[in-house]
PDB file of C-alpha atoms and ligand atoms in Angstrom:
ATOM      1  CA  MET A  26      -4.032 -18.681   8.919  1.00  0.00           C
ATOM      2  CA  SER A  27      -6.820 -21.200   8.865  1.00  0.00           C
ATOM      3  CA  LEU A  28     -10.405 -20.637   7.821  1.00  0.00           C
ATOM      4  CA  HIS A  29     -11.300 -20.343  11.508  1.00  0.00           C
ATOM      5  CA  THR A  30      -8.616 -17.926  12.635  1.00  0.00           C
ATOM      6  CA  PRO A  31      -9.902 -15.184  14.989  1.00  0.00           C
ATOM      7  CA  TYR A  32     -10.224 -11.631  13.643  1.00  0.00           C
ATOM      8  CA  ASP A  33      -7.161  -9.476  14.343  1.00  0.00           C
ATOM      9  CA  PRO A  34      -8.226  -5.817  14.750  1.00  0.00           C
ATOM     10  CA  GLN A  35      -4.670  -4.741  13.871  1.00  0.00           C
ATOM     11  CA  ASN A  36      -4.833  -6.151  10.322  1.00  0.00           C
ATOM     12  CA  ILE A  37      -3.997  -3.567   7.656  1.00  0.00           C
ATOM     13  CA  PHE A  38      -7.558  -3.213   6.332  1.00  0.00           C
ATOM     14  CA  ALA A  39      -8.940  -2.656   9.853  1.00  0.00           C
ATOM     15  CA  ARG A  40      -6.296   0.061  10.269  1.00  0.00           C
ATOM     16  CA  ILE A  41      -7.314   1.624   6.938  1.00  0.00           C
ATOM     17  CA  ILE A  42     -10.989   1.620   8.025  1.00  0.00           C
ATOM     18  CA  ARG A  43     -10.050   3.389  11.275  1.00  0.00           C
ATOM     19  CA  GLY A  44      -7.955   5.934   9.354  1.00  0.00           C
ATOM     20  CA  GLU A  45      -4.731   4.737  10.987  1.00  0.00           C
ATOM     21  CA  ALA A  46      -3.175   3.736   7.649  1.00  0.00           C
ATOM     22  CA  PRO A  47      -3.475   5.520   4.285  1.00  0.00           C
ATOM     23  CA  CYS A  48      -5.190   4.251   1.168  1.00  0.00           C
ATOM     24  CA  TYR A  49      -6.153   5.439  -2.293  1.00  0.00           C
ATOM     25  CA  LYS A  50      -9.879   5.529  -1.505  1.00  0.00           C
ATOM     26  CA  VAL A  51     -12.267   5.477  -4.448  1.00  0.00           C
ATOM     27  CA  TYR A  52     -15.601   4.954  -2.673  1.00  0.00           C
ATOM     28  CA  GLU A  53     -17.141   4.825   0.777  1.00  0.00           C
ATOM     29  CA  ASP A  54     -20.551   4.691   2.368  1.00  0.00           C
ATOM     30  CA  GLU A  55     -21.585   3.703   5.863  1.00  0.00           C
ATOM     31  CA  ASP A  56     -21.187  -0.032   5.160  1.00  0.00           C
ATOM     32  CA  VAL A  57     -18.510  -0.385   2.489  1.00  0.00           C
ATOM     33  CA  LEU A  58     -15.091   1.046   1.657  1.00  0.00           C
ATOM     34  CA  ALA A  59     -13.216   0.614  -1.642  1.00  0.00           C
ATOM     35  CA  PHE A  60      -9.623   1.536  -2.431  1.00  0.00           C
ATOM     36  CA  LEU A  61      -6.913   0.726  -4.941  1.00  0.00           C
ATOM     37  CA  ASP A  62      -4.747  -2.306  -4.326  1.00  0.00           C
ATOM     38  CA  LEU A  63      -1.225  -1.142  -3.478  1.00  0.00           C
ATOM     39  CA  TYR A  64       0.233  -4.118  -5.371  1.00  0.00           C
ATOM     40  CA  PRO A  65      -2.132  -4.236  -8.350  1.00  0.00           C
ATOM     41  CA  GLN A  66      -2.369  -7.217 -10.620  1.00  0.00           C
ATOM     42  CA  SER A  67      -3.623  -4.898 -13.352  1.00  0.00           C
ATOM     43  CA  PRO A  68      -4.304  -1.153 -13.676  1.00  0.00           C
ATOM     44  CA  GLY A  69      -7.465  -0.351 -11.707  1.00  0.00           C
ATOM     45  CA  HIS A  70      -7.241  -3.347  -9.332  1.00  0.00           C
ATOM     46  CA  THR A  71      -9.652  -2.334  -6.573  1.00  0.00           C
ATOM     47  CA  LEU A  72     -10.471  -3.858  -3.193  1.00  0.00           C
ATOM     48  CA  VAL A  73     -13.978  -3.683  -1.734  1.00  0.00           C
ATOM     49  CA  ILE A  74     -14.382  -4.319   1.995  1.00  0.00           C
ATOM     50  CA  PRO A  75     -17.131  -4.182   4.622  1.00  0.00           C
ATOM     51  CA  ARG A  76     -16.526  -1.387   7.127  1.00  0.00           C
ATOM     52  CA  ARG A  77     -18.517  -2.584  10.094  1.00  0.00           C
ATOM     53  CA  SER A  78     -17.935  -6.348  10.142  1.00  0.00           C
ATOM     54  CA  ALA A  79     -15.064  -7.991  11.965  1.00  0.00           C
ATOM     55  CA  ALA A  80     -15.156 -10.817   9.425  1.00  0.00           C
ATOM     56  CA  VAL A  81     -12.036 -12.697   8.409  1.00  0.00           C
ATOM     57  CA  ASN A  82     -13.649 -14.412   5.451  1.00  0.00           C
ATOM     58  CA  LEU A  83     -16.887 -15.404   3.761  1.00  0.00           C
ATOM     59  CA  LEU A  84     -17.755 -17.865   6.516  1.00  0.00           C
ATOM     60  CA  ASP A  85     -17.984 -15.045   9.075  1.00  0.00           C
ATOM     61  CA  LEU A  86     -19.800 -12.311   7.175  1.00  0.00           C
ATOM     62  CA  GLU A  87     -23.458 -11.591   7.983  1.00  0.00           C
ATOM     63  CA  THR A  88     -25.748 -11.989   4.987  1.00  0.00           C
ATOM     64  CA  GLY A  89     -26.836  -8.343   5.033  1.00  0.00           C
ATOM     65  CA  ALA A  90     -23.245  -7.105   4.959  1.00  0.00           C
ATOM     66  CA  LEU A  91     -22.455  -9.550   2.151  1.00  0.00           C
ATOM     67  CA  CYS A  92     -25.355  -8.190   0.106  1.00  0.00           C
ATOM     68  CA  ARG A  93     -24.158  -4.604   0.632  1.00  0.00           C
ATOM     69  CA  LEU A  94     -20.597  -5.614  -0.288  1.00  0.00           C
ATOM     70  CA  MET A  95     -21.623  -7.282  -3.528  1.00  0.00           C
ATOM     71  CA  THR A  96     -24.070  -4.524  -4.451  1.00  0.00           C
ATOM     72  CA  VAL A  97     -21.238  -2.012  -4.196  1.00  0.00           C
ATOM     73  CA  ALA A  98     -18.863  -4.393  -6.009  1.00  0.00           C
ATOM     74  CA  GLN A  99     -21.278  -4.450  -8.950  1.00  0.00           C
ATOM     75  CA  ARG A 100     -21.615  -0.657  -8.989  1.00  0.00           C
ATOM     76  CA  LEU A 101     -17.843  -0.188  -8.878  1.00  0.00           C
ATOM     77  CA  THR A 102     -17.298  -2.820 -11.568  1.00  0.00           C
ATOM     78  CA  ARG A 103     -19.615  -0.861 -13.848  1.00  0.00           C
ATOM     79  CA  ALA A 104     -17.707   2.342 -13.108  1.00  0.00           C
ATOM     80  CA  LEU A 105     -14.342   0.628 -13.721  1.00  0.00           C
ATOM     81  CA  VAL A 106     -15.582  -0.654 -17.071  1.00  0.00           C
ATOM     82  CA  GLU A 107     -16.869   2.766 -18.107  1.00  0.00           C
ATOM     83  CA  GLU A 108     -13.710   4.582 -17.055  1.00  0.00           C
ATOM     84  CA  LEU A 109     -10.949   2.125 -17.992  1.00  0.00           C
ATOM     85  CA  GLN A 110     -12.614   0.215 -20.839  1.00  0.00           C
ATOM     86  CA  PRO A 111     -11.102  -3.198 -20.027  1.00  0.00           C
ATOM     87  CA  GLU A 112     -12.135  -6.178 -22.116  1.00  0.00           C
ATOM     88  CA  GLY A 113     -12.949  -8.161 -18.971  1.00  0.00           C
ATOM     89  CA  VAL A 114     -13.161  -7.881 -15.194  1.00  0.00           C
ATOM     90  CA  GLN A 115     -12.193 -10.625 -12.793  1.00  0.00           C
ATOM     91  CA  LEU A 116     -13.721 -10.754  -9.306  1.00  0.00           C
ATOM     92  CA  ALA A 117     -11.787 -12.747  -6.712  1.00  0.00           C
ATOM     93  CA  GLN A 118     -12.294 -13.481  -3.052  1.00  0.00           C
ATOM     94  CA  PHE A 119      -9.898 -15.756  -1.155  1.00  0.00           C
ATOM     95  CA  ASN A 120     -10.682 -17.585   2.073  1.00  0.00           C
ATOM     96  CA  GLY A 121      -7.794 -18.889   4.181  1.00  0.00           C
ATOM     97  CA  ALA A 122      -4.063 -18.818   3.531  1.00  0.00           C
ATOM     98  CA  ALA A 123      -4.333 -22.111   1.665  1.00  0.00           C
ATOM     99  CA  ALA A 124      -6.580 -20.334  -0.857  1.00  0.00           C
ATOM    100  CA  GLY A 125      -4.190 -17.377  -1.228  1.00  0.00           C
ATOM    101  CA  GLN A 126      -5.652 -14.976   1.346  1.00  0.00           C
ATOM    102  CA  THR A 127      -2.975 -12.686   2.774  1.00  0.00           C
ATOM    103  CA  VAL A 128      -5.055 -10.010   4.552  1.00  0.00           C
ATOM    104  CA  PHE A 129      -7.531 -11.418   7.042  1.00  0.00           C
ATOM    105  CA  HIS A 130     -10.407  -8.945   6.740  1.00  0.00           C
ATOM    106  CA  ILE A 131     -12.805 -10.163   4.069  1.00  0.00           C
ATOM    107  CA  HIS A 132     -12.495  -8.357   0.739  1.00  0.00           C
ATOM    108  CA  VAL A 133     -13.425  -8.671  -2.903  1.00  0.00           C
ATOM    109  CA  HIS A 134     -10.879  -7.996  -5.638  1.00  0.00           C
ATOM    110  CA  LEU A 135     -12.089  -6.213  -8.774  1.00  0.00           C
ATOM    111  CA  VAL A 136      -9.389  -6.829 -11.371  1.00  0.00           C
ATOM    112  CA  PRO A 137      -9.850  -5.233 -14.793  1.00  0.00           C
ATOM    113  CA  ARG A 138      -8.462  -7.467 -17.546  1.00  0.00           C
ATOM    114  CA  TYR A 139      -7.046  -6.113 -20.767  1.00  0.00           C
ATOM    115  CA  ALA A 140      -6.776  -8.146 -23.949  1.00  0.00           C
ATOM    116  CA  GLY A 141      -3.279  -9.502 -24.472  1.00  0.00           C
ATOM    117  CA  GLN A 142      -2.134  -8.539 -20.973  1.00  0.00           C
ATOM    118  CA  GLY A 143      -1.438 -11.269 -18.466  1.00  0.00           C
ATOM    119  CA  LEU A 144      -2.284 -11.023 -14.798  1.00  0.00           C
ATOM    120  CA  GLY A 145       0.411  -9.598 -12.508  1.00  0.00           C
ATOM    121  CA  ILE A 146       1.620 -11.698  -9.601  1.00  0.00           C
ATOM    122  CA  HIS A 147      -0.624 -11.526  -6.534  1.00  0.00           C
ATOM    123  CA  ALA A 148       0.454  -8.939  -3.916  1.00  0.00           C
ATOM    124  CA  ALA A 149       3.962  -8.719  -5.386  1.00  0.00           C
ATOM    125  CA  GLN A 150       4.873  -5.349  -6.903  1.00  0.00           C
ATOM    126  CA  GLU A 151       4.023  -1.983  -5.395  1.00  0.00           C
ATOM    127  CA  ALA A 152       2.521   0.441  -7.903  1.00  0.00           C
ATOM    128  CA  ASP A 153       3.912   3.863  -8.677  1.00  0.00           C
ATOM    129  CA  PRO A 154       2.214   6.335  -6.263  1.00  0.00           C
ATOM    130  CA  ASP A 155       1.665   8.910  -9.040  1.00  0.00           C
ATOM    131  CA  ALA A 156      -0.089   6.308 -11.192  1.00  0.00           C
ATOM    132  CA  LEU A 157      -2.287   5.258  -8.266  1.00  0.00           C
ATOM    133  CA  GLN A 158      -3.159   8.866  -7.503  1.00  0.00           C
ATOM    134  CA  ALA A 159      -4.100   9.560 -11.119  1.00  0.00           C
ATOM    135  CA  LEU A 160      -6.280   6.432 -11.256  1.00  0.00           C
ATOM    136  CA  GLN A 161      -7.880   7.331  -7.939  1.00  0.00           C
ATOM    137  CA  ALA A 162      -8.881  10.765  -9.258  1.00  0.00           C
ATOM    138  CA  ARG A 163     -10.416   9.273 -12.420  1.00  0.00           C
ATOM    139  CA  LEU A 164     -12.325   6.591 -10.525  1.00  0.00           C
ATOM    140  CA  VAL A 165     -13.597   8.926  -7.803  1.00  0.00           C
ATOM    141  CA  ARG A 166     -15.047  11.194 -10.496  1.00  0.00           C
ATOM    142  CA  ARG A 167     -16.556   8.308 -12.432  1.00  0.00           C
ATOM    143  CA  ILE A 168     -18.051   6.601  -9.362  1.00  0.00           C
ATOM    144  CA  ALA A 169     -19.516   9.844  -8.067  1.00  0.00           C
ATOM    145  CA  ALA A 170     -21.254  10.291 -11.416  1.00  0.00           C
ATOM    146  CA  SER A 171     -22.667   6.738 -11.321  1.00  0.00           C
ATOM    147  CA  SER A 172     -25.725   5.566  -9.426  1.00  0.00           C
TER     148      SER A 172
HETATM  149  P1  LIG B 211      -5.657 -11.368  -0.405  1.00  0.00           P
HETATM  150  O1  LIG B 211      -4.352 -12.023  -0.701  1.00  0.00           O
HETATM  151  O2  LIG B 211      -5.870 -11.371   1.076  1.00  0.00           O
HETATM  152  O3  LIG B 211      -6.827 -11.890  -1.180  1.00  0.00           O
HETATM  153  O4  LIG B 211      -5.535  -9.878  -0.886  1.00  0.00           O
HETATM  154  C1  LIG B 211      -4.947  -8.863  -0.163  1.00  0.00           C
HETATM  155  C2  LIG B 211      -4.644  -7.764  -1.118  1.00  0.00           C
HETATM  156  O5  LIG B 211      -4.293  -6.626  -0.374  1.00  0.00           O
HETATM  157  C3  LIG B 211      -3.471  -8.061  -2.052  1.00  0.00           C
HETATM  158  O6  LIG B 211      -3.914  -7.965  -3.392  1.00  0.00           O
HETATM  159  C4  LIG B 211      -2.437  -7.018  -1.697  1.00  0.00           C
HETATM  160  O7  LIG B 211      -1.774  -6.554  -2.845  1.00  0.00           O
HETATM  161  C5  LIG B 211      -3.249  -5.950  -1.030  1.00  0.00           C
HETATM  162  N1  LIG B 211      -2.567  -5.199  -0.001  1.00  0.00           N
HETATM  163  C6  LIG B 211      -1.723  -5.662   0.941  1.00  0.00           C
HETATM  164  N2  LIG B 211      -1.341  -4.670   1.767  1.00  0.00           N
HETATM  165  C7  LIG B 211      -1.979  -3.552   1.326  1.00  0.00           C
HETATM  166  C8  LIG B 211      -1.995  -2.188   1.784  1.00  0.00           C
HETATM  167  O8  LIG B 211      -1.341  -1.813   2.756  1.00  0.00           O
HETATM  168  N3  LIG B 211      -2.762  -1.325   1.090  1.00  0.00           N
HETATM  169  C9  LIG B 211      -3.496  -1.709   0.001  1.00  0.00           C
HETATM  170  N4  LIG B 211      -4.226  -0.775  -0.602  1.00  0.00           N
HETATM  171  N5  LIG B 211      -3.511  -2.981  -0.460  1.00  0.00           N
HETATM  172  C10 LIG B 211      -2.751  -3.890   0.207  1.00  0.00           C
END
């Protein structure tokens, strides 16, 4: 997939937005949806996506939607830090297959980083559903209590 590939409305994140595929949702508003990565690179790995933009990557996204996306990314990063107490948080956003993008609906990765723990391989190992559910419950509570 090149940087200029057309948007495919059947991509997995578009299906999640439409409610056609499940996700471990942690936050939503009218512009932005956030859910746990199914193949996390660390505990708490969260994906933040625009809900109303058919944007493959950063080149396509309207400035207003980008601002909303990053505003929510900051809020969720704060909540992740409060709840999970990582020593660091890595934000990542890949554009084009050559850069590592595998799902072609723009998204931001929030990856908590824990001292002494390396980063898991990208999109490689599916997490235990019970662990994801438990994390989801903690994060939903924490995010709801944040402003
Ligand atoms: P990208 O490689 O495009 O930057 O990131 C796509 C991310 O989506 C990967 O981290 C991958 O683990 C995650 N992912 C792929 N399929 C699914 C899915 O069906 N559900 C969820 N929640 N995450 C997914």
